[in-house]
Amino acid sequence: MSTRYPFTAVVGMDDLRLALLLNAVSPAVGGVLVRGEKGTAKSTAVRALAELLPAVPVVAGCRFSCDPASPDPGCPDGPHEAGPGAERPARMVELPVGASEDRLVGSLDIEKALAEGVKAFEPGLLADAHRGILYVDEVNLLHDHLIDLLLDAAAMGFSHVEREGVSVRHAARFLLVGTMNPEEGELRPQLLDRFGLTVEVAASRDPEQRVEVVRRRLAFEDDPAAFAARWADEEAALRGRIVAARALLPQVTLGDAVLLQIAATCAAFEVDGMRADIVMARTATALAAWAGRTEVTSEDVRQAALLALPHRRRRSPFDAPGLDEDKLDETLEQFKGEDPDPDPEPDGPDDGGPDDGGPGDGGPGGGGPDGGGIPPQGDGPAPEDVPAPEEAPVPEPAPQRAGAGERAAVKAAEPFRTKVLSVPGLGEGAAGRRSRARTEHGRTTGSTRPRGALTKLHLAATVQAAAPHQKARGRTGRGLVVRRDDLRQATREGREGNLVLFAVDASGSMAARQRMSAVKGAVLSLLLDAYQRRDKVGLVTFRGRDAEVALPPTSSVDAAAARLEQLPTGGRTPLSAGLLKAHDVLRVERLRDPSRRPLLVVVTDGRATGGRAAGDPVALAARAARLHAAEGTASVVVDCETGPVRLGLAGRLALELGGTAVTLDELRADAIAGLVRDVQAGQAGHAAQTNRRAA
């Protein structure tokens, strides 16, 4: 077994360490979501926590970790007889982003179930994580169907596996910890709310602290066992403090004044539902126990709010999580009652932060037993702790200044709910909510022979295939004699996420402030729609003499919104350059992710007035559009032309693209006219025009 980096040797990240320790004291807090840039030791700290957790008493031989004091009466390995049981170390189970449903919830032996009626169940990761930690690195990249299963288990405390009438139910209560890089996209609100606490982490900008991070990391990699031994005393001291805080936790009381502060704080910040109040109460109680006190104070409530509320205040994916601390202090002061006098803290400060200095060195950020041995600044993760992202990192957008002939960026109008734009045909891309696709989840449309492991049995087709052979196979009992060749895989149809590439005209013809504000509002609305439908997005802009990729395709929709906000306008309209740049982006993305189908959204008034290429701008734009049509790229042209006299240039561009055109007004979901539900209508119109030309 490999040696893990010691928790007490992690440098800094006070909020992260405190949030993890509070969950170790009181798992009812509900887990931690860790948000931050790559390479900030998020995974290192989480993996190190498992070594600090007390041993877990279990029923000997139970694959589902039943507590011998109160075994699960419905345990698949039960019923269990009363007994002392055994102890095992607390587990930290990692859920890979690309895991299958069977790996998460477990799987049934279908052949035994059909032939013998036996519930032969192989437990999954939810069973392994019961009474331990379930850790999801890059949780924001987790597929929707796995998120749904996690939500069910987190809400109910058990996992229910049902396949074609055969069902198994087992307990699944775990501490959910996730890490994510916000640049790669946000979490669904339902899963976001399931995390009790959230913390933001970032690498220190202090050179001395960064030196200490590197020094410790290199020492660990040179000799992991010796490095861990240096921190053994601090690890033991912190483990003992967790045990003591757990023992004290039932004695901690929440006074009425404190409960009023919690309720007033949640109401003041307008969080949805009542989960925030409950999580704050549990967190404040854990803080008191961690400090060695039996009563909760206003300072505990304040700290609990800073950990439990920021991610619950988001109203859209473009809102950054955070909390107005001045407003928080005003609310707490307004509803302040008489705080009890806190007991002296026997083991150091509330956040577990230690004194400087470590074992064997006097460098900055060391830890001593009085502070739980946790150093004060972030550590660098091991190489395996930072998986390669599926897409290029997105740097912070630099404000763009308007040059000659350009106007400064204007703010976007209020976003609105858009009509559904989808890609025609049947895809096989990543799970999402936009276009029709063959998926593992959805309605059953037929059956086929399995090409690998059977994952979704089509019962009727399997029985139909096996039935003619029962006499030849010598069937005598009630069970159906099923062979491997009889099994049939169900084919299902659901929805996929697409690559939505925006090509936005930022030329002078679009520069009227009111008009560009409406255009940005429309694009922002489409970005919101892309976020909800789990799409990747990219942004190409064109103005002046050329086009540029303002944002390479990414899952971070809020990064696209930030680029859009900074976009100035002005200059000529190099429409052909914009279409060619979009063509290059899509060509590269087809090589990177061939299963993800693209949807090109061109936002323009259709004018073409120049660029670097020599020739007629209109003819060049038409030629570039036909490149997209020849490759079958689904496309929509958002017609931004306004005024009483309209030239209809955007509609002509849509015909060349083989797509459809929709005005800004028709883009709204509540518009009466111009229903746009599928790009297929535009392609049908293009085909009809081609036939007329041929005739």
XYZ file of C-alpha atoms in Angstrom:
695
model
C 0.000 0.000 0.000
C 1.455 3.368 -1.000
C 2.239 5.961 1.669
C -0.065 8.981 1.609
C 1.109 12.501 2.153
C 0.414 13.429 5.812
C -2.498 15.771 6.429
C -0.489 17.723 9.004
C 2.269 18.349 6.433
C -0.040 20.132 4.019
C 0.961 23.790 3.970
C -1.786 26.360 4.465
C -5.339 26.219 3.039
C -6.913 26.900 6.437
C -10.519 26.858 5.199
C -10.094 23.557 3.377
C -8.448 21.862 6.340
C -11.072 23.183 8.725
C -13.968 22.070 6.502
C -12.535 18.554 6.176
C -11.901 18.286 9.911
C -15.419 19.459 10.781
C -16.813 16.691 8.592
C -14.512 14.216 10.309
C -15.959 15.351 13.651
C -19.568 15.376 12.420
C -20.256 13.502 9.139
C -23.831 14.865 9.318
C -22.441 18.222 8.130
C -22.777 16.792 4.650
C -19.407 16.808 2.921
C -17.197 19.379 1.218
C -16.920 20.815 -2.281
C -13.420 22.119 -2.979
C -13.191 24.670 -5.796
C -9.886 25.939 -7.097
C -7.268 26.131 -9.780
C -5.284 23.063 -10.752
C -2.171 22.171 -8.778
C -3.305 23.466 -5.384
C -3.146 20.177 -3.428
C -6.921 19.724 -3.326
C -6.652 15.987 -3.900
C -3.632 15.634 -1.607
C -5.501 17.100 1.369
C -8.642 15.030 0.769
C -6.762 11.746 0.427
C -4.765 12.515 3.563
C -7.952 12.957 5.603
C -8.803 9.250 5.442
C -5.731 8.404 7.529
C -7.065 10.557 10.378
C -10.504 9.002 10.676
C -11.135 6.560 13.539
C -11.493 2.859 12.787
C -14.976 1.630 11.868
C -16.641 -1.291 13.710
C -18.235 -3.688 11.183
C -19.966 -7.052 11.116
C -17.309 -9.618 10.241
C -17.649 -10.795 6.643
C -20.319 -8.244 5.666
C -19.544 -6.701 2.282
C -21.767 -3.737 3.122
C -20.002 -2.629 6.335
C -22.977 -3.076 8.645
C -22.570 -1.676 12.165
C -22.641 -4.593 14.651
C -24.506 -2.365 17.131
C -27.361 -1.789 14.665
C -27.029 -3.939 11.527
C -29.149 -3.150 8.493
C -32.151 -5.529 8.592
C -32.336 -5.418 4.787
C -28.628 -6.049 4.177
C -28.121 -8.412 1.197
C -25.521 -10.303 3.288
C -27.883 -10.501 6.284
C -29.599 -11.164 8.536
C -26.719 -10.613 10.955
C -26.545 -12.085 14.436
C -25.685 -9.853 17.375
C -22.019 -9.881 18.202
C -18.968 -7.760 18.911
C -17.936 -7.529 15.257
C -14.540 -6.380 14.038
C -12.780 -3.119 13.237
C -11.318 -1.930 9.958
C -9.728 1.367 8.893
C -12.035 4.040 7.514
C -12.205 3.905 3.734
C -11.864 6.594 1.145
C -13.406 5.378 -2.104
C -12.651 7.287 -5.298
C -15.303 7.573 -8.005
C -13.672 8.029 -11.425
C -15.358 10.546 -13.715
C -15.714 7.916 -16.433
C -17.110 5.154 -14.206
C -20.062 3.098 -15.391
C -23.376 2.899 -13.569
C -22.695 -0.734 -12.631
C -19.356 0.220 -11.098
C -21.058 2.824 -8.915
C -24.162 1.001 -7.699
C -23.139 -2.618 -8.263
C -24.292 -5.216 -10.726
C -26.428 -8.335 -10.846
C -25.493 -11.675 -12.372
C -28.223 -11.662 -15.009
C -27.681 -15.260 -16.069
C -28.106 -16.546 -12.495
C -31.086 -14.295 -11.929
C -32.852 -15.671 -15.014
C -31.819 -19.287 -14.712
C -31.961 -19.787 -10.942
C -33.870 -16.793 -9.583
C -30.873 -16.005 -7.358
C -30.003 -12.416 -6.434
C -26.279 -12.705 -7.089
C -25.210 -9.124 -6.420
C -21.731 -7.669 -6.780
C -21.459 -4.494 -4.632
C -20.328 -1.234 -6.201
C -18.535 1.854 -4.993
C -21.539 3.115 -3.003
C -21.392 -0.033 -0.864
C -17.622 0.318 -0.429
C -18.028 3.960 0.671
C -20.706 3.230 3.300
C -19.601 4.753 6.622
C -16.547 6.253 4.918
C -15.610 8.893 2.337
C -16.741 8.967 -1.291
C -14.318 11.189 -3.167
C -14.971 12.528 -6.680
C -12.107 14.354 -8.344
C -13.255 16.717 -11.125
C -16.817 16.265 -9.884
C -18.090 18.894 -12.325
C -17.182 16.569 -15.212
C -19.207 13.663 -13.820
C -21.868 12.325 -16.190
C -25.474 13.220 -15.445
C -26.679 9.653 -14.892
C -24.027 9.142 -12.183
C -24.969 12.456 -10.591
C -28.602 11.295 -10.432
C -27.532 8.116 -8.604
C -25.388 10.100 -6.178
C -28.282 12.458 -5.453
C -30.598 9.545 -4.705
C -28.112 7.865 -2.382
C -27.190 11.108 -0.600
C -30.865 11.967 -0.055
C -32.107 8.555 1.095
C -29.053 7.004 2.728
C -29.309 3.796 0.715
C -28.769 2.520 -2.809
C -31.495 0.686 -4.681
C -30.454 -1.432 -7.667
C -33.274 -2.758 -9.816
C -32.926 -4.684 -13.043
C -35.865 -6.274 -14.821
C -37.814 -7.097 -11.649
C -34.811 -8.201 -9.567
C -33.946 -5.636 -6.889
C -31.325 -5.178 -4.170
C -31.269 -2.462 -1.515
C -28.407 -1.645 0.842
C -27.344 1.206 3.120
C -25.104 3.877 1.570
C -24.314 6.714 3.973
C -21.030 8.408 3.193
C -19.133 11.647 3.454
C -19.238 13.183 -0.034
C -16.119 15.157 -0.966
C -15.616 16.625 -4.422
C -12.927 18.726 -6.025
C -13.284 20.797 -9.185
C -11.635 23.426 -11.347
C -14.328 26.058 -12.142
C -12.645 26.770 -15.488
C -13.946 23.405 -16.724
C -17.608 24.078 -15.967
C -19.994 24.329 -13.035
C -22.026 21.766 -11.121
C -25.733 21.145 -11.479
C -27.586 23.088 -8.751
C -29.102 19.907 -7.292
C -25.697 18.332 -6.666
C -24.179 21.628 -5.555
C -26.759 21.884 -2.777
C -25.937 18.360 -1.564
C -22.478 19.438 -0.441
C -22.700 20.734 3.100
C -19.725 23.087 2.851
C -17.693 24.684 0.084
C -14.248 26.243 0.080
C -12.176 28.096 -2.500
C -8.468 27.302 -2.707
C -5.628 29.042 -4.536
C -1.875 28.725 -4.544
C -0.005 31.152 -2.321
C 1.735 34.094 -3.967
C 4.238 34.338 -1.102
C 7.644 33.108 -2.392
C 8.747 31.796 1.009
C 5.618 29.736 1.438
C 5.922 28.377 -2.108
C 9.516 27.358 -1.326
C 8.287 25.448 1.707
C 5.687 23.674 -0.443
C 8.346 22.536 -2.901
C 10.758 21.524 -0.132
C 8.193 19.263 1.528
C 6.962 17.803 -1.722
C 10.460 16.846 -2.827
C 11.253 15.382 0.589
C 8.127 13.239 0.419
C 8.900 11.989 -3.090
C 12.509 11.130 -2.137
C 11.459 8.944 0.818
C 7.696 8.759 1.514
C 8.049 6.485 4.558
C 10.663 8.652 6.256
C 8.698 11.813 5.537
C 5.514 10.297 6.973
C 7.438 9.167 10.058
C 8.551 12.769 10.691
C 4.905 13.781 10.965
C 3.649 10.718 12.831
C 3.355 12.450 16.210
C 1.393 15.365 14.722
C -0.888 12.931 12.875
C -1.531 10.998 16.101
C -2.270 14.206 18.028
C -4.752 15.394 15.401
C -6.400 11.966 15.264
C -6.839 12.078 19.021
C -8.375 15.543 18.833
C -10.922 14.313 16.273
C -11.885 11.435 18.579
C -12.248 13.814 21.533
C -14.390 16.230 19.524
C -16.632 13.374 18.364
C -17.124 12.321 21.962
C -17.965 15.887 23.004
C -20.330 16.550 20.094
C -23.512 15.079 21.700
C -23.062 17.407 24.676
C -22.952 20.611 22.604
C -26.134 22.705 22.857
C -27.639 25.207 20.433
C -29.305 28.041 22.304
C -32.416 29.814 21.002
C -30.419 32.992 20.358
C -27.960 31.087 18.166
C -30.760 29.353 16.269
C -32.346 32.748 15.617
C -29.039 34.036 14.241
C -28.790 31.032 11.910
C -32.337 31.473 10.623
C -31.924 35.240 10.212
C -28.669 34.778 8.287
C -30.185 32.274 5.860
C -33.198 34.528 5.335
C -31.028 37.619 4.816
C -29.040 35.913 2.057
C -32.205 34.470 0.458
C -30.966 30.888 0.212
C -33.419 28.336 -1.158
C -35.055 25.766 1.093
C -34.168 24.808 4.652
C -31.061 22.701 4.060
C -28.797 25.702 4.617
C -30.243 26.305 8.099
C -29.712 22.677 9.065
C -26.179 22.530 7.670
C -25.260 25.775 9.453
C -26.579 24.416 12.744
C -24.604 21.179 12.376
C -21.459 23.044 11.324
C -21.664 25.491 14.238
C -22.102 22.563 16.621
C -19.066 20.800 15.145
C -17.041 24.021 15.463
C -17.866 24.237 19.154
C -16.915 20.591 19.706
C -13.673 21.088 17.753
C -12.822 24.017 20.058
C -13.590 21.918 23.144
C -16.757 23.835 24.079
C -20.248 22.630 24.892
C -22.131 25.741 23.722
C -22.248 27.416 20.334
C -21.256 31.087 20.024
C -21.945 33.818 17.470
C -18.438 33.379 16.091
C -19.254 29.728 15.392
C -22.348 30.864 13.476
C -20.283 33.343 11.472
C -17.704 30.717 10.526
C -20.451 28.248 9.655
C -22.093 30.788 7.348
C -18.827 31.425 5.504
C -18.514 27.701 4.804
C -22.147 26.693 4.233
C -23.751 29.583 2.331
C -21.546 30.817 -0.565
C -22.471 28.025 -3.011
C -26.157 28.261 -2.082
C -26.426 31.914 -3.133
C -25.803 31.351 -6.849
C -28.779 32.456 -8.916
C -27.249 31.643 -12.325
C -24.116 29.855 -13.576
C -22.530 33.263 -14.171
C -22.755 34.299 -10.509
C -19.521 33.784 -8.610
C -20.017 32.069 -5.251
C -19.270 34.280 -2.296
C -20.687 36.033 0.733
C -20.862 39.705 1.678
C -19.113 39.633 5.048
C -20.258 43.124 6.007
C -23.873 42.087 5.487
C -23.208 38.910 7.465
C -21.782 40.868 10.401
C -24.712 43.295 10.363
C -27.210 40.430 10.436
C -25.439 38.650 13.274
C -25.210 41.883 15.278
C -28.869 42.681 14.703
C -29.987 39.290 16.048
C -27.280 38.913 18.641
C -28.328 37.473 21.959
C -26.282 36.787 25.038
C -23.383 34.564 24.001
C -22.151 32.071 26.556
C -18.637 32.566 27.794
C -16.538 30.172 25.735
C -14.439 27.663 27.605
C -10.702 27.976 27.158
C -9.606 26.102 24.084
C -7.549 23.157 25.266
C -6.044 22.207 21.922
C -5.436 25.396 19.968
C -7.461 27.638 17.676
C -10.826 26.717 16.225
C -9.570 26.222 12.678
C -6.968 23.662 13.623
C -4.191 26.074 12.588
C -0.916 25.397 14.399
C 2.056 27.340 15.572
C 4.889 27.796 13.092
C 7.595 25.205 12.840
C 7.531 21.518 12.026
C 9.310 18.379 13.160
C 12.942 18.595 12.410
C 12.840 22.002 10.717
C 12.275 25.556 11.700
C 10.918 26.571 8.347
C 7.699 28.494 7.930
C 4.434 26.629 8.049
C 5.489 23.865 10.426
C 3.000 22.338 12.820
C 3.016 21.339 16.423
C 0.682 19.188 18.491
C -1.019 22.178 20.072
C -2.498 23.148 16.729
C -3.149 19.652 15.530
C 0.114 19.794 13.600
C -1.370 21.462 10.520
C 0.917 23.886 8.720
C -0.337 27.213 7.456
C 0.140 27.237 3.677
C -0.827 25.103 0.653
C 1.211 22.188 -0.629
C 1.816 21.027 -4.135
C 0.068 17.809 -5.114
C 1.647 14.663 -6.399
C 1.583 14.324 -10.195
C -1.155 11.725 -10.018
C -3.312 14.145 -8.015
C -3.759 16.465 -10.980
C -5.269 14.596 -13.943
C -4.833 16.100 -17.359
C -7.892 18.227 -18.134
C -10.029 17.219 -21.071
C -9.625 20.640 -22.565
C -7.171 23.511 -22.522
C -7.226 25.763 -19.454
C -9.052 29.032 -19.870
C -7.050 32.085 -18.755
C -8.716 35.039 -17.141
C -10.035 37.430 -19.812
C -8.068 40.625 -20.206
C -10.196 43.727 -20.723
C -10.132 44.702 -24.381
C -9.667 48.348 -25.163
C -11.352 49.832 -28.160
C -8.913 50.722 -30.948
C -9.284 52.927 -33.974
C -12.772 52.718 -35.401
C -13.964 50.637 -32.443
C -16.364 51.310 -29.630
C -15.952 50.193 -26.057
C -17.734 47.090 -24.855
C -21.360 47.468 -23.797
C -23.176 45.420 -21.205
C -25.487 42.628 -22.245
C -29.240 42.996 -21.957
C -31.109 40.758 -19.524
C -31.010 37.111 -20.639
C -34.214 35.243 -21.476
C -35.357 31.660 -21.980
C -34.601 30.567 -25.537
C -36.210 28.066 -27.847
C -34.550 24.689 -28.176
C -32.020 24.508 -31.002
C -30.885 20.957 -31.677
C -28.761 18.953 -34.091
C -30.731 16.677 -36.458
C -30.248 12.927 -36.624
C -29.195 10.485 -33.934
C -25.825 10.971 -32.262
C -23.648 8.974 -29.878
C -21.986 11.768 -27.932
C -21.619 12.587 -24.252
C -24.781 12.528 -22.163
C -26.628 15.832 -22.085
C -29.988 17.419 -22.812
C -29.901 18.865 -26.304
C -30.054 16.436 -29.261
C -31.303 12.892 -29.771
C -28.652 10.218 -29.242
C -28.048 6.563 -28.489
C -27.292 6.481 -24.775
C -27.162 4.103 -21.826
C -30.196 5.847 -20.367
C -33.501 6.772 -21.906
C -36.376 4.969 -23.569
C -35.773 1.495 -24.973
C -36.018 1.421 -28.758
C -34.826 -2.106 -29.594
C -32.249 -4.774 -28.845
C -28.944 -6.069 -30.147
C -26.331 -8.676 -29.304
C -23.901 -7.296 -26.701
C -20.486 -6.457 -28.135
C -18.841 -6.481 -24.712
C -20.092 -6.799 -21.141
C -23.878 -6.789 -20.856
C -25.032 -3.597 -19.170
C -28.712 -3.176 -20.057
C -30.635 -6.420 -20.505
C -33.578 -6.509 -22.913
C -35.591 -9.164 -21.086
C -38.249 -9.850 -23.708
C -35.686 -10.230 -26.502
C -33.521 -12.491 -24.321
C -36.444 -14.768 -23.455
C -37.481 -14.848 -27.114
C -33.972 -15.895 -28.150
C -33.701 -18.603 -25.481
C -37.233 -20.060 -25.694
C -36.834 -22.215 -28.870
C -33.838 -24.078 -27.369
C -35.274 -25.192 -24.025
C -36.070 -28.768 -25.069
C -32.682 -29.275 -26.711
C -30.972 -27.963 -23.588
C -32.808 -30.468 -21.425
C -34.787 -28.028 -19.309
C -36.594 -29.831 -16.491
C -37.091 -27.268 -13.736
C -38.862 -23.939 -13.536
C -35.861 -21.821 -14.480
C -35.149 -20.806 -18.035
C -31.938 -22.285 -19.430
C -30.077 -19.229 -20.697
C -26.797 -19.219 -22.603
C -24.518 -16.322 -23.317
C -25.624 -16.218 -26.953
C -29.237 -15.658 -25.859
C -28.555 -12.407 -24.030
C -29.701 -9.240 -25.745
C -28.565 -5.707 -24.989
C -31.255 -3.031 -24.881
C -30.676 -0.112 -27.234
C -31.860 3.158 -25.752
C -32.415 6.674 -26.949
C -31.828 9.733 -24.811
C -30.187 13.129 -25.214
C -26.609 14.212 -25.775
C -24.649 17.389 -25.169
C -23.215 19.124 -28.208
C -20.443 21.546 -29.043
C -22.148 24.910 -29.521
C -19.752 27.218 -31.361
C -20.759 30.886 -31.493
C -19.472 33.072 -34.348
C -20.334 36.628 -33.293
C -20.214 39.630 -35.627
C -18.621 42.537 -33.708
C -18.217 44.888 -36.677
C -19.321 48.475 -37.049
C -22.694 47.493 -38.497
C -23.466 45.914 -35.105
C -22.040 48.778 -33.059
C -25.179 50.680 -32.090
C -25.165 50.425 -28.309
C -28.778 49.359 -27.910
C -28.443 46.833 -30.692
C -25.215 45.269 -29.454
C -26.628 45.091 -25.945
C -29.566 43.081 -27.296
C -27.212 40.843 -29.289
C -25.070 40.133 -26.230
C -28.210 39.428 -24.229
C -29.291 36.889 -26.846
C -25.890 35.158 -26.858
C -25.876 35.165 -23.053
C -29.315 33.513 -23.140
C -28.012 30.833 -25.490
C -25.041 30.307 -23.179
C -27.414 29.768 -20.260
C -29.277 27.244 -22.375
C -25.969 25.517 -23.211
C -25.118 25.322 -19.502
C -28.441 23.689 -18.693
C -28.075 21.212 -21.557
C -24.501 20.208 -20.625
C -22.875 21.453 -23.837
C -19.340 22.514 -24.553
C -19.145 26.037 -25.923
C -16.677 28.058 -27.968
C -16.612 31.669 -29.151
C -15.280 33.103 -32.424
C -15.539 36.852 -33.040
C -14.910 38.794 -36.232
C -14.467 42.510 -36.894
C -12.004 44.816 -38.673
C -9.957 42.685 -41.065
C -9.883 39.299 -39.347
C -11.457 36.806 -36.919
C -10.145 35.357 -33.668
C -10.937 32.516 -31.326
C -12.035 34.418 -28.237
C -12.619 31.171 -26.340
C -11.525 27.654 -27.375
C -14.233 25.002 -26.864
C -14.685 24.418 -23.149
C -17.239 23.268 -20.601
C -16.869 26.576 -18.748
C -19.898 28.528 -19.904
C -19.172 31.349 -17.493
C -15.768 31.826 -19.162
C -17.607 32.361 -22.459
C -19.876 34.899 -20.761
C -16.822 36.768 -19.435
C -15.302 36.935 -22.937
C -18.593 38.197 -24.333
C -18.835 40.932 -21.706
C -15.420 42.340 -22.705
C -16.104 42.318 -26.469
C -15.775 45.743 -28.176
C -17.283 46.492 -31.578
C -16.351 48.449 -34.688
C -14.610 48.244 -38.026
C -15.489 46.312 -41.177
C -17.291 42.961 -41.402
C -14.973 40.082 -42.382
C -17.787 37.511 -42.445
C -15.817 35.002 -44.513
C -12.926 35.151 -42.023
C -15.326 34.430 -39.162
C -16.815 31.417 -40.943
C -13.389 30.065 -41.923
C -12.094 30.460 -38.364
C -15.170 28.582 -37.098
C -14.467 25.875 -39.691
C -10.886 25.485 -38.386
C -12.089 25.226 -34.786
C -14.657 22.552 -35.672
C -12.105 20.594 -37.715
C -9.749 20.369 -34.732
C -12.579 19.482 -32.348
C -13.724 16.641 -34.621
C -10.286 15.095 -34.199
C -10.283 15.600 -30.426
C -13.836 14.449 -29.734
C -15.365 12.837 -32.844
C -18.527 11.692 -31.056
C -19.590 15.204 -29.973
C -21.626 16.760 -32.761
C -21.339 20.519 -33.368
C -23.972 23.219 -33.655
C -22.752 26.445 -35.264
C -24.592 29.594 -34.153
C -23.727 32.617 -36.313
C -24.839 35.922 -34.780
C -24.813 38.588 -37.516
C -26.866 40.908 -39.686
C -25.472 39.108 -42.725
C -23.409 41.988 -44.120
C -19.950 41.220 -45.541
C -17.774 44.272 -46.220
C -14.143 43.286 -46.109
C -11.292 41.280 -44.680
C -7.736 40.243 -45.478
C -8.701 37.996 -48.423
C -8.947 39.598 -51.844
C -12.191 39.298 -53.760
C -15.888 39.989 -53.424
C -16.674 39.781 -49.660
C -20.185 38.429 -50.277
C -18.943 35.672 -52.600
C -16.149 34.767 -50.180
C -18.652 34.509 -47.301
C -20.939 32.287 -49.407
C -18.015 30.031 -50.293
C -16.985 29.736 -46.643
C -20.584 28.943 -45.655
C -20.737 26.137 -48.220
C -17.725 24.499 -46.551
C -19.831 24.027 -43.405
C -22.801 22.795 -45.435
C -20.633 20.244 -47.274
C -19.533 18.716 -43.959
C -23.101 18.552 -42.660
C -22.535 20.959 -39.772
C -25.856 21.904 -38.205
C -26.179 25.667 -38.078
C -28.441 28.513 -37.002
C -28.090 32.149 -38.056
C -29.388 34.628 -35.477
C -30.496 37.551 -37.662
C -29.593 40.830 -35.931
C -30.807 43.137 -38.694
C -33.141 45.866 -37.419
C -35.054 48.789 -38.848
C -38.010 49.201 -41.206
C -35.971 48.254 -44.304
C -34.323 44.855 -44.151
C -32.098 43.272 -46.793
C -32.567 39.650 -45.678
C -28.834 38.943 -45.899
C -28.814 36.700 -42.820
C -31.506 34.504 -44.385
C -29.378 34.075 -47.515
C -26.400 33.155 -45.376
C -28.500 30.519 -43.601
C -29.409 28.951 -46.952
C -25.741 28.750 -47.933
C -24.951 27.131 -44.576
C -27.777 24.642 -45.025
C -29.250 25.805 -41.746
C -32.040 28.071 -40.607
C -32.362 31.746 -39.698
C -34.120 33.101 -36.646
C -34.554 36.711 -35.548
C -33.779 37.941 -32.065
C -37.494 38.107 -31.288
C -38.119 34.594 -32.620
C -35.322 33.255 -30.427
C -37.399 33.826 -27.306
C -39.209 30.773 -25.994
C -42.344 32.838 -25.321
C -42.493 34.354 -28.835
C -45.685 33.646 -30.765
C -44.079 33.300 -34.196
C -40.970 31.578 -35.510
C -40.931 28.327 -33.546
C -37.436 26.873 -33.928
C -37.176 23.448 -32.392
C -34.830 21.676 -34.790
C -32.280 22.635 -37.393
C -33.807 19.971 -39.637
C -36.322 22.483 -40.984
C -33.533 24.676 -42.274
C -31.788 21.756 -43.906
C -35.014 20.717 -45.589
C -35.335 24.229 -47.036
C -31.761 24.069 -48.289
C -32.435 20.731 -49.987
C -35.577 22.112 -51.663
C -33.640 25.093 -53.008
C -30.952 22.752 -54.387
C -33.607 20.680 -56.150
C -35.120 23.792 -57.731
C -31.713 24.855 -59.022
C -31.125 21.403 -60.500
C -34.535 21.513 -62.218
